[in-house]
Short mmCIF file of C-alpha atoms in Angstrom, two decimals:
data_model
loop_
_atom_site.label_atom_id
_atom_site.label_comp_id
_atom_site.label_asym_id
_atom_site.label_seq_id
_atom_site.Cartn_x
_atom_site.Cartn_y
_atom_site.Cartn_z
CA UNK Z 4 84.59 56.07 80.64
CA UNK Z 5 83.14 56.39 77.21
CA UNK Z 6 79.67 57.50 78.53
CA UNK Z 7 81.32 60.36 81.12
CA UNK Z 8 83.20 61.87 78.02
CA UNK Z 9 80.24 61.93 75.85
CA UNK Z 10 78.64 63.49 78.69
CA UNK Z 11 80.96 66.35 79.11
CA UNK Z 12 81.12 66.55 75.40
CA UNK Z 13 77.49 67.23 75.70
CA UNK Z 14 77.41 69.52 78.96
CA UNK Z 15 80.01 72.65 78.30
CA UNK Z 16 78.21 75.00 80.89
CA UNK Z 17 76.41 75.57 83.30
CA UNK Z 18 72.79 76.30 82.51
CA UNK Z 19 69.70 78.79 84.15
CA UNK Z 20 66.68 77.67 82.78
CA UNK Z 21 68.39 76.18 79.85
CA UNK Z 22 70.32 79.55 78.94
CA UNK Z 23 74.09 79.47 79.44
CA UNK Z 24 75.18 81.03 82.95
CA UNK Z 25 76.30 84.59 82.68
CA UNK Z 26 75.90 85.48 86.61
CA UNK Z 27 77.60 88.73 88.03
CA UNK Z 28 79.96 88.56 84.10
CA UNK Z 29 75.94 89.69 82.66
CA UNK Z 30 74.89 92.06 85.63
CA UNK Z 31 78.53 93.75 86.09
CA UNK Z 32 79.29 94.34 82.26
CA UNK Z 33 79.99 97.88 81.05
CA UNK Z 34 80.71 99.78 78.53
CA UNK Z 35 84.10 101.94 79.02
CA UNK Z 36 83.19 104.87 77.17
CA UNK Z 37 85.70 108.03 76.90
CA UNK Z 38 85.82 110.40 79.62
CA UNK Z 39 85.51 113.93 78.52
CA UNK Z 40 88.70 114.90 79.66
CA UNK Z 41 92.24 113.60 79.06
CA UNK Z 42 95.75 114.30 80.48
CA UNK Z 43 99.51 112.25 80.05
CA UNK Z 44 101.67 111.93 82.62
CA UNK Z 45 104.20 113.53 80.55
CA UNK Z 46 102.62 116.95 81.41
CA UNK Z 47 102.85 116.87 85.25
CA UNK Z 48 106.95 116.33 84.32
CA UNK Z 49 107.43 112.81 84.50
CA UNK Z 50 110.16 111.49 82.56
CA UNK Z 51 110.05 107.87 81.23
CA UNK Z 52 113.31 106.74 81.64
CA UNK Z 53 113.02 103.67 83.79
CA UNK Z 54 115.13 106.15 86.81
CA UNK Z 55 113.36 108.77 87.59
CA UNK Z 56 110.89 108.73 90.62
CA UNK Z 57 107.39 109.98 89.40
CA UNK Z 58 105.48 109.37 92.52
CA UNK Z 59 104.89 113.39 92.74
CA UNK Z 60 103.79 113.99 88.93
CA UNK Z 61 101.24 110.85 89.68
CA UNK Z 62 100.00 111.98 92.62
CA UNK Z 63 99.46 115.69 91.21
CA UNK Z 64 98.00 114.45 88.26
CA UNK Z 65 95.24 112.43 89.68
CA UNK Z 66 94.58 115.72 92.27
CA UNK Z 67 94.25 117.94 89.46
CA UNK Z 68 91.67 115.17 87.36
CA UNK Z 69 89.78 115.13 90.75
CA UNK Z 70 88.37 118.12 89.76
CA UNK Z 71 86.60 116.43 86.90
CA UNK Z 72 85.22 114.29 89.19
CA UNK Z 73 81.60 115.93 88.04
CA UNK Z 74 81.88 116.71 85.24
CA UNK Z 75 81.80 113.30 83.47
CA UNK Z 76 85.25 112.06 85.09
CA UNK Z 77 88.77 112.67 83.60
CA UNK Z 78 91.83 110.17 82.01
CA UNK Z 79 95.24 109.84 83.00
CA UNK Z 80 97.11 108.77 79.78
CA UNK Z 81 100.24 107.16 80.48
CA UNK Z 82 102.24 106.95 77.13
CA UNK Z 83 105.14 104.31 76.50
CA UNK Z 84 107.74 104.30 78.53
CA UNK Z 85 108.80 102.74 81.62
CA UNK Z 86 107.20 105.32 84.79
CA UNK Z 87 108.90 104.39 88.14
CA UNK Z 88 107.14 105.73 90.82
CA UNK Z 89 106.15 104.87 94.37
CA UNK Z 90 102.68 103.70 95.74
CA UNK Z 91 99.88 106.32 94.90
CA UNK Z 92 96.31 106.78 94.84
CA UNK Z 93 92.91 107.08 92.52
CA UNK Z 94 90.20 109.05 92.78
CA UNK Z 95 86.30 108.69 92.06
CA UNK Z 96 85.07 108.85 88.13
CA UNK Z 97 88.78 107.96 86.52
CA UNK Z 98 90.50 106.16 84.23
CA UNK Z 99 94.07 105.12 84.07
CA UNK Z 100 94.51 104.11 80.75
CA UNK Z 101 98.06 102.90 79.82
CA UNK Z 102 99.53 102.81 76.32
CA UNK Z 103 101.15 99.90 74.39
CA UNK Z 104 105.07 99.93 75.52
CA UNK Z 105 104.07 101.84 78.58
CA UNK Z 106 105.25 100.18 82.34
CA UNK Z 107 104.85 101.72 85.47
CA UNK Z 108 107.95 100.41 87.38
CA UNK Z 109 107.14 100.20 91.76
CA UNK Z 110 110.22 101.44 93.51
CA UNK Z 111 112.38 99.12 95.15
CA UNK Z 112 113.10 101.78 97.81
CA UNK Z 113 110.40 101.16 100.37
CA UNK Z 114 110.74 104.45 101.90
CA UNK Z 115 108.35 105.28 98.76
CA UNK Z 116 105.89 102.94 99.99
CA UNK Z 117 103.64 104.67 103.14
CA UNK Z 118 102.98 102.40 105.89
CA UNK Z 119 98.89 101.79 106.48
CA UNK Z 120 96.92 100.65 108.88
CA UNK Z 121 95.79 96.82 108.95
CA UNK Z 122 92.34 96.37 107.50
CA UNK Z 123 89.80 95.78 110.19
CA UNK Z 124 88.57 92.38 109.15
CA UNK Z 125 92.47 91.30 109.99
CA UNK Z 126 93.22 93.27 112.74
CA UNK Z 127 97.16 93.39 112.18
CA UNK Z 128 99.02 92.84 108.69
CA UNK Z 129 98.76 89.67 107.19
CA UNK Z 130 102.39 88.69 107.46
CA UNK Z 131 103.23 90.49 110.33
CA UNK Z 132 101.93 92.40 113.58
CA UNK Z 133 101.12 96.20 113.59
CA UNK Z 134 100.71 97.88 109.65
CA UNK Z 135 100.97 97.41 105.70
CA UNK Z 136 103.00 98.97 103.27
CA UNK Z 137 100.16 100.45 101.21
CA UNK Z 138 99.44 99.17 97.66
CA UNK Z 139 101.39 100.83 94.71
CA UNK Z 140 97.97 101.69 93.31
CA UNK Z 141 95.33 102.49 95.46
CA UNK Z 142 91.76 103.44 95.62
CA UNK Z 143 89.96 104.25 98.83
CA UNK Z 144 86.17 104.58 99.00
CA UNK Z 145 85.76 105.56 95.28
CA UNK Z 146 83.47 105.25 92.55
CA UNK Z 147 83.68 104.62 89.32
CA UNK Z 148 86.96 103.93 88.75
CA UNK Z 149 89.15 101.66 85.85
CA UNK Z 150 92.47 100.76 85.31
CA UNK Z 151 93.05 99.16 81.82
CA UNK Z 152 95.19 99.92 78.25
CA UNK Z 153 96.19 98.47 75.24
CA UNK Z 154 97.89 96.12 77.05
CA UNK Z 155 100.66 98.34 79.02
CA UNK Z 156 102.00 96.41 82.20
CA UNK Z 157 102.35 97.58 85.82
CA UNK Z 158 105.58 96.13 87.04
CA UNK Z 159 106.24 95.58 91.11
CA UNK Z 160 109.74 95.11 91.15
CA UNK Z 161 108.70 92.51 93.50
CA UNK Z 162 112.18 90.68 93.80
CA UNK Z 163 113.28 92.89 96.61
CA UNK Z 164 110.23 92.29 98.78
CA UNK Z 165 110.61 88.60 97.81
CA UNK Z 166 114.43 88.67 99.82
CA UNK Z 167 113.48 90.86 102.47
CA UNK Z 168 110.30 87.86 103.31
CA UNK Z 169 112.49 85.14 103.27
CA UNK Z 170 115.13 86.92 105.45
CA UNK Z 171 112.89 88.27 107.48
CA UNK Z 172 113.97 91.85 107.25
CA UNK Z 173 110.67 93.52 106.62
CA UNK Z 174 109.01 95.45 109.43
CA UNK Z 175 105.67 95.43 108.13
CA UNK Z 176 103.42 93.45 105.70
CA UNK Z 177 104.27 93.20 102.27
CA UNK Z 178 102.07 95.66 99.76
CA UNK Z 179 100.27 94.03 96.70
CA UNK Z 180 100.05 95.96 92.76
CA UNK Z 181 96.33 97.08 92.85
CA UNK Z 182 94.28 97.39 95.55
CA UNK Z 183 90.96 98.61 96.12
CA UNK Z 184 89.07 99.31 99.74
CA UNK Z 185 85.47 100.07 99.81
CA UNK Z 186 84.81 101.11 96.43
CA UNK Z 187 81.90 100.60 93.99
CA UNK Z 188 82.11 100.00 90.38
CA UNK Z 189 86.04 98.82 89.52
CA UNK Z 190 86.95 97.69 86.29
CA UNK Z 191 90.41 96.28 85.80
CA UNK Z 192 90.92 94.78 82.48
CA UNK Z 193 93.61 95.25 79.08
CA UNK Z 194 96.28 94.78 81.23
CA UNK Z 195 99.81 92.76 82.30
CA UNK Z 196 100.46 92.44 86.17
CA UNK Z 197 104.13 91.35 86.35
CA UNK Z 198 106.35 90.44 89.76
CA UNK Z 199 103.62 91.98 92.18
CA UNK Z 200 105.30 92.08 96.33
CA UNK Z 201 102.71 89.92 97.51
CA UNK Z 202 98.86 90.01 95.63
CA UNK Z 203 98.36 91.39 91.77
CA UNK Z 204 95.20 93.28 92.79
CA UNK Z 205 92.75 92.99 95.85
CA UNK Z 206 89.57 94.37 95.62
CA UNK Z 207 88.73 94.28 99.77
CA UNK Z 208 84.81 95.82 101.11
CA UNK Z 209 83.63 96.20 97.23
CA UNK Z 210 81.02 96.08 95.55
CA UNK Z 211 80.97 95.43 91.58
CA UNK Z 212 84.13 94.56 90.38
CA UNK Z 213 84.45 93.66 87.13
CA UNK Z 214 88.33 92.34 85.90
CA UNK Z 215 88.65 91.02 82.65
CA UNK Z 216 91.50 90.16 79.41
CA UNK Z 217 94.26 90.45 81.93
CA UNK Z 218 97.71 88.59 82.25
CA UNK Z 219 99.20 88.06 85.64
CA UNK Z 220 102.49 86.64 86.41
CA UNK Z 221 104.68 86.30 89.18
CA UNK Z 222 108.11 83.60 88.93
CA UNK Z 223 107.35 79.88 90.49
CA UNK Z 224 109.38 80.38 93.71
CA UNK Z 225 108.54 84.15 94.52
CA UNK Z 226 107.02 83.20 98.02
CA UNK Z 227 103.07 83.53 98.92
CA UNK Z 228 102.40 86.24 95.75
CA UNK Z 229 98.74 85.64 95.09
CA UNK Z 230 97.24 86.61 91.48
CA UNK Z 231 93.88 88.16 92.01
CA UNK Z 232 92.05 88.09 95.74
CA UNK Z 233 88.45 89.40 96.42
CA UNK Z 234 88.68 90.39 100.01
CA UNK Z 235 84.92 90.33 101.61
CA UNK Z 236 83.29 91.96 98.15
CA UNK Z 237 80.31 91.56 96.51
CA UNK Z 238 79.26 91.24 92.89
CA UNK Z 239 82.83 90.22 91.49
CA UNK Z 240 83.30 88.57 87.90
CA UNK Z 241 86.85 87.49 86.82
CA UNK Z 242 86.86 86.14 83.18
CA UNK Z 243 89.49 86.05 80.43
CA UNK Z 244 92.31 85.84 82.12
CA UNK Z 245 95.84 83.99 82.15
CA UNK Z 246 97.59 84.10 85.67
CA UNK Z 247 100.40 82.18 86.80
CA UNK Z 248 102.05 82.85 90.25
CA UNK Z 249 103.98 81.65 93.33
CA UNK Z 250 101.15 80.86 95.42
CA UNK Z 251 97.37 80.96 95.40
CA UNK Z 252 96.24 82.37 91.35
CA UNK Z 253 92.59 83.15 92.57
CA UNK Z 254 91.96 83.28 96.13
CA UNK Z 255 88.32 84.36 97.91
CA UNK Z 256 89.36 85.79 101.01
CA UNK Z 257 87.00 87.67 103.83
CA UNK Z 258 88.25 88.61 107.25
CA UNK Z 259 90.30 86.68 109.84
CA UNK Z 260 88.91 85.31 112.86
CA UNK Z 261 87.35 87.30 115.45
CA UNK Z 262 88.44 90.50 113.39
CA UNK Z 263 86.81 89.01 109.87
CA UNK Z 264 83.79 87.75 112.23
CA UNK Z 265 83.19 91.13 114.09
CA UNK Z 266 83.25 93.10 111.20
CA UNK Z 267 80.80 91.00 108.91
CA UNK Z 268 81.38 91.59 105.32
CA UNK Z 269 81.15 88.24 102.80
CA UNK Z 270 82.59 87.58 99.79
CA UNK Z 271 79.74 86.78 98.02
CA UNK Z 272 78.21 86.71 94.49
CA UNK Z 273 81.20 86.00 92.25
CA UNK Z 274 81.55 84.78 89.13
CA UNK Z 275 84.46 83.23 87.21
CA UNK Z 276 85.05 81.75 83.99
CA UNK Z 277 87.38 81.22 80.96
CA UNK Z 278 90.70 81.46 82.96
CA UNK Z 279 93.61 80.02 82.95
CA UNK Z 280 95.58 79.80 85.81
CA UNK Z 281 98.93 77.68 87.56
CA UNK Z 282 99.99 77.98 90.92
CA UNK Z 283 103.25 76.66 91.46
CA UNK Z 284 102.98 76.53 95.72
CA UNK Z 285 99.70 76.64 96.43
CA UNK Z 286 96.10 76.33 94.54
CA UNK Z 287 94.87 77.63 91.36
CA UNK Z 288 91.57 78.37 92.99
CA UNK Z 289 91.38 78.70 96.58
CA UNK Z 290 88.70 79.53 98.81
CA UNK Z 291 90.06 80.88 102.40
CA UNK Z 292 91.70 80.14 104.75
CA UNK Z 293 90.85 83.58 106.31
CA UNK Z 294 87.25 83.28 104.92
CA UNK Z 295 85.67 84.70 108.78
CA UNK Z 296 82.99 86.72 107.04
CA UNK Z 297 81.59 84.20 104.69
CA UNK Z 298 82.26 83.28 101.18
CA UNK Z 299 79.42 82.23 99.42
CA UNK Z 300 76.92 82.31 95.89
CA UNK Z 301 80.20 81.31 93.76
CA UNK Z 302 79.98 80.07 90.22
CA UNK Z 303 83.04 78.70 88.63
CA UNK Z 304 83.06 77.30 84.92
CA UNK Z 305 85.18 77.01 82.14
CA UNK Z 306 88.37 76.89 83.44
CA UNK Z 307 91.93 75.55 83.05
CA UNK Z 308 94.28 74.62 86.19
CA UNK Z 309 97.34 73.12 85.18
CA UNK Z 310 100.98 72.98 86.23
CA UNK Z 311 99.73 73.06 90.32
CA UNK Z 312 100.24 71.82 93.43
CA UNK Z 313 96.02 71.75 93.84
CA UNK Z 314 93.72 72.25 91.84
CA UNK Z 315 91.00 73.72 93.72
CA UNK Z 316 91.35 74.20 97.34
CA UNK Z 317 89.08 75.21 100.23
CA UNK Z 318 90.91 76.23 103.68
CA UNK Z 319 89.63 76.85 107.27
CA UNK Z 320 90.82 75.87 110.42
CA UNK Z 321 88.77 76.71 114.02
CA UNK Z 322 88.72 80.18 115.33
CA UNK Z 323 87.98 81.32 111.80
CA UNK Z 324 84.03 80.53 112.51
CA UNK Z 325 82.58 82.28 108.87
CA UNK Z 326 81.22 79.73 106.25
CA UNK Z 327 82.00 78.55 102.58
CA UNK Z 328 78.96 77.41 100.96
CA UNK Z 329 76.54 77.57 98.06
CA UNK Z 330 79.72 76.75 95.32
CA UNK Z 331 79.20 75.60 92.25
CA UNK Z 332 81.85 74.59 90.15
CA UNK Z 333 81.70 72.98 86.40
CA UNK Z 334 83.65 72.59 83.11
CA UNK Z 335 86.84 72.34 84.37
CA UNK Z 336 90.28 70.82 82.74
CA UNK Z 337 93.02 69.94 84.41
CA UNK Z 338 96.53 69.15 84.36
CA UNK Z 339 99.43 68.11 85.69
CA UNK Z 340 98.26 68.76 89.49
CA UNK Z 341 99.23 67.03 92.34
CA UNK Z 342 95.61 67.23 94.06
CA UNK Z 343 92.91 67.86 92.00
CA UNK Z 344 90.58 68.44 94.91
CA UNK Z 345 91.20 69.52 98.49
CA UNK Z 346 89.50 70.66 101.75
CA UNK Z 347 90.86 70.97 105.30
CA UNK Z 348 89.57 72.13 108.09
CA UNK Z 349 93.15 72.53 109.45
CA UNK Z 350 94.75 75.20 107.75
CA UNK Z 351 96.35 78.50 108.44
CA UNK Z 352 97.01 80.62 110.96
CA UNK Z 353 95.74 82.57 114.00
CA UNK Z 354 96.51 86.45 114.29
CA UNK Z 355 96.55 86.18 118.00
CA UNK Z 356 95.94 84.60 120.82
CA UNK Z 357 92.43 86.51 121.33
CA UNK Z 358 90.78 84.00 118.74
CA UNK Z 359 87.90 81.64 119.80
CA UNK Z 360 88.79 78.11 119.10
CA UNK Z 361 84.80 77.06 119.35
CA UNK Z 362 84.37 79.30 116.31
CA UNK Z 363 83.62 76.81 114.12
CA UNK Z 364 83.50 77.08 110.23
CA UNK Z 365 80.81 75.55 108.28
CA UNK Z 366 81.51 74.02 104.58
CA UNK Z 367 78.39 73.09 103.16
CA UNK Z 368 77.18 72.73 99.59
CA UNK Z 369 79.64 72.23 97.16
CA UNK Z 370 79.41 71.29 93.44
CA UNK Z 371 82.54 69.95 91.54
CA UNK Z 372 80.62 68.62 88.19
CA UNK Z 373 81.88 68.16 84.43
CA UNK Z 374 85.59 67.81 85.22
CA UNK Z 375 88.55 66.11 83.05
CA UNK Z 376 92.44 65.55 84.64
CA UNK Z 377 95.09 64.37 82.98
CA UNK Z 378 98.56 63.54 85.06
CA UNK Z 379 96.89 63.78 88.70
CA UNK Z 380 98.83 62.18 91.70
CA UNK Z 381 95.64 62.42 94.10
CA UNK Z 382 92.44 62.91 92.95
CA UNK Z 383 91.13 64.59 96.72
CA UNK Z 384 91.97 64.82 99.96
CA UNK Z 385 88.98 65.87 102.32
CA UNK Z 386 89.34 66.53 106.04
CA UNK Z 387 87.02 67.61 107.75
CA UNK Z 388 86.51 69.20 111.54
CA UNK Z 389 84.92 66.21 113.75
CA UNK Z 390 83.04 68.98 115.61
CA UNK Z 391 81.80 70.64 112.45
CA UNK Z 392 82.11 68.30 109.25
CA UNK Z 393 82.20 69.32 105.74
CA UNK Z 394 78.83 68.35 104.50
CA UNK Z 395 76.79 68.30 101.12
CA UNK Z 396 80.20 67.65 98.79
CA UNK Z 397 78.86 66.67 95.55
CA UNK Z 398 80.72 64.98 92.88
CA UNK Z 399 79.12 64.74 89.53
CA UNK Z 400 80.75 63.68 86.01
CA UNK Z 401 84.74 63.33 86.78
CA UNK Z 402 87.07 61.74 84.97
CA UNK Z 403 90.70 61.85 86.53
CA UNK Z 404 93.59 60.31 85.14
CA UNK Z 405 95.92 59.44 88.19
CA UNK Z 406 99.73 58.95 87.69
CA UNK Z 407 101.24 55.53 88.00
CA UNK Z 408 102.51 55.21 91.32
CA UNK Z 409 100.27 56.96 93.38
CA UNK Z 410 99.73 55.66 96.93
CA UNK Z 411 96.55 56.61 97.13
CA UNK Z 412 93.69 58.63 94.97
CA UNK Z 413 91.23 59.80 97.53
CA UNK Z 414 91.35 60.73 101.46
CA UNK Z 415 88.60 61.68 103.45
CA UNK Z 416 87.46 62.47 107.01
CA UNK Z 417 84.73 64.14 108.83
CA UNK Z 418 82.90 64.62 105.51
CA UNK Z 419 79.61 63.53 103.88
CA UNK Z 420 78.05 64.18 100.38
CA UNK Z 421 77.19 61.71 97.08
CA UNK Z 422 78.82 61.13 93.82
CA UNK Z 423 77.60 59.95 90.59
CA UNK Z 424 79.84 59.04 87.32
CA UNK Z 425 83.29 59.79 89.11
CA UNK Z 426 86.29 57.69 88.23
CA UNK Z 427 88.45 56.86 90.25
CA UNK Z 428 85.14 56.16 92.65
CA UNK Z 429 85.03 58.24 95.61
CA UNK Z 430 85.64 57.23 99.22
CA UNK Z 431 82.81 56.03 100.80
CA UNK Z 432 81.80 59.18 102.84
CA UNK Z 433 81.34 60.68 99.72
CA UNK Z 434 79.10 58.00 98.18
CA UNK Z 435 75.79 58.52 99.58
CA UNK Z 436 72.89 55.92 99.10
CA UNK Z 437 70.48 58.43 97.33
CA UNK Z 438 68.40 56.78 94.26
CA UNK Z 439 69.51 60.06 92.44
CA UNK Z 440 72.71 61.37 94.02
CA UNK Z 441 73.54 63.32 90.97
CA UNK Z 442 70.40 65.97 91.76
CA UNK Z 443 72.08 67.16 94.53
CA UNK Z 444 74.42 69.09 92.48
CA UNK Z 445 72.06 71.40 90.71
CA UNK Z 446 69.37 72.06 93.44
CA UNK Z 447 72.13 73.14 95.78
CA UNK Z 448 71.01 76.83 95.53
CA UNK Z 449 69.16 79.84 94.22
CA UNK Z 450 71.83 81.39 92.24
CA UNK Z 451 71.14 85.28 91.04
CA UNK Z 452 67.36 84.35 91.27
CA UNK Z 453 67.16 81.18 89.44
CA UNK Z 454 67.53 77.75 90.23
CA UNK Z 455 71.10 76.19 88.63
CA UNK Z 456 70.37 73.07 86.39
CA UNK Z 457 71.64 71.30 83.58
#
């Protein structure tokens, strides 16, 4: 025990050629410099009063800032106050930049919500058949666009939706706080996400996302609201942020079955560090289950999970065909979860009954290294598809502390990989007989160019 905690005393990231990591966090960095022109809210006539409906004053705002849109791009100041308005969206070269004290309030009325079509890689709404209630902030093939503050919050009322789910009432899919489709260059960041209908933001077909110093929060039994959810997007970095919600807090997402497989598009080069997160329901850092397009090139480090059902999660099931693969995950604390570690190859959901059952997923290559867990009931549960088993799992440099009581610390089937300095020790399948089983973990891929090493 004494030698594993020197060990992660000694090893507090992951290393490229013996420089810290910085991955798509390096690569997607910006600098948010001032646009050249500047409105408030306050002079399209909306009134701050937590009652009146601004959706209009929003919507003619960001029309009249479109004209900006070359001319070095335009802000939409939102001072304090509390802006209730219904769902409306962003356009190309803009910044939405609200003040200290300022909250823009989603309606409850979902008549102020427009119903969307499903996104192609789903082929129907995620909760339900047929469309979505679009996103209370949008952004639709854009470029250039952030959302961000001196800390202001966007507010989703989300306790109506929350009834109407468990009742069943609603007609359509739920809509999430922030979402972004097929848009290039997003920053999110400065920012509080409170009570969000179902996900905080989604960035879905993207490319360069960058979301950063943001607090996300949803209560402990609002049901299946997700913090933040890459959707088949590439070049994503999440860092410096706390999130805390009823369901999954980070979730890698990319198509659903023979819709997500059809249309093709990954989730792929994303990097995440310094966060802390706590899913009540589900996983603080889930991978899938609709995951039909791929998810892969993923570096995780520095990160807290605490107060969880699991820790870190990967979900498939067949039909969803796709792949999760070339993961790397290191430096990780964490506490007071029920399962640290988890993979199943029998999870979720089919949208219909058009789904191939022989499309097999493939989980290959993952790295869980440099982990410590205090108050852990299971330490991992691994099951695997007999036709298509999880393969290349590799366990390096974890130390779990496992409640008293626990039946059992570690369950695996249909799985394969090696382990080296893990306490408790592995199951079997997961102990290979390799003279250096340890290696395995940092040749597992090319990562941004370079090989990943300690």
């Amino acid at each position: 025990m004494l030698v594993v905690l020197l060990l992660l005393a000694l090893s507090n990231a992951v290393k490229i050629n013996g420089e810290e990591s910085d991955g798509q966090c390096n690569y997607n960095k910006q600098t948010l410099r001032p646009r050249p022109h500047s409105v408030s809210i306050s002079e399209f006539g909306a009134v701050g009063d937590g009652k009146t409906l601004n959706t209009l004053a929003f919507q003619n705002a960001i029309f009249y800032l479109k004209s900006f849109a070359d001319k070095g791009g335009a802000q939409l100041y939102v001072p304090p106050g509390r802006w209730l308005t219904g769902s409306f969206s962003l356009t190309s070269h803009l910044t939405l930049f609200l003040e200290k004290g300022a909250i823009i309030l989603g309606s409850q009325d979902p008549n102020h919500w427009e119903v969307v079509d499903p996104l192609p890689s789903y082929g129907r709404g995620i909760e339900l058949p047929g469309g979505r209630y679009r996103s209370l902030i949008n952004g639709y093939n854009l470029q250039d666009v952030v959302i961000t503050g001196d800390n202001g919050t966007i507010d989703g009322q989300g306790s109506v939706w929350w009834d109407w789910f468990s009742s069943h009432s609603l007609k359509y899919s739920r809509p999430h706080l922030v979402e972004f489709v097929d848009s290039e260059s997003v920053v999110v960041s400065n920012l509080t996400f409170l009570n969000a209908p179902a996900y905080s933001i989604h960035p879905v077909y993207c490319r360069g996302v960058h979301v950063h110093n943001i607090s996300v929060s949803t209560p402990s039994d609002s049901p299946y609201t997700n913090g933040i959810v890459p959707d088949s997007s590439d070049g994503v970095c999440i860092e410096d942020c706390t999130i805390s919600t009823g369901y999954d807090a980070i979730s890698l997402k990319s198509g659903w079955d023979e819709y997500g497989i059809a249309y093709g598009r990954p989730t792929k080069n994303v990097h995440i560090r310094r966060v802390d997160v706590q899913s009540s329901s589900g996983s603080s850092l889930a991978f899938g289950s609709e995951m039909s397009g791929g998810i892969s090139d993923v570096v995780v480090e520095q990160v807290h999970l605490y107060n969880s059902h699991s820790g870190i999660e990967f979900r498939t099931t067949k039909g969803r065909g796709g792949y999760i693969k070339q993961i790397i995950i290191s430096d990780v604390v964490i506490k007071n979860v029920f399962v640290a570690f988890s993979a199943s190859g029998h999870c979720g959901s089919h949208p219909d009954d058009k789904y191939d059952p022989n499309a097999l997923p493939v989980l290959d290559h993952i790295s869980l290294q440099n982990v410590i867990g205090k108050k852990i009931s299971v330490a991992g549960s691994f099951e695997g598809i007999q036709e298509s088993p999880f393969t290349s799992i590799c366990l390096f440099n974890i130390s779990l502390s496992i409640t008293s009581g626990s039946p059992t610390t570690w369950e695996c089937s249909n799985v394969s990989g090696s382990s080296d300095l893990v306490f408790p020790e592995p199951c079997p399948e997961l102990r290979s007989s390799k003279s250096n089983p340890s290696s395995a973990c940092f040749a597992l891929s090319t990562l941004y160019g370079k090989a990943s090493a300690l």
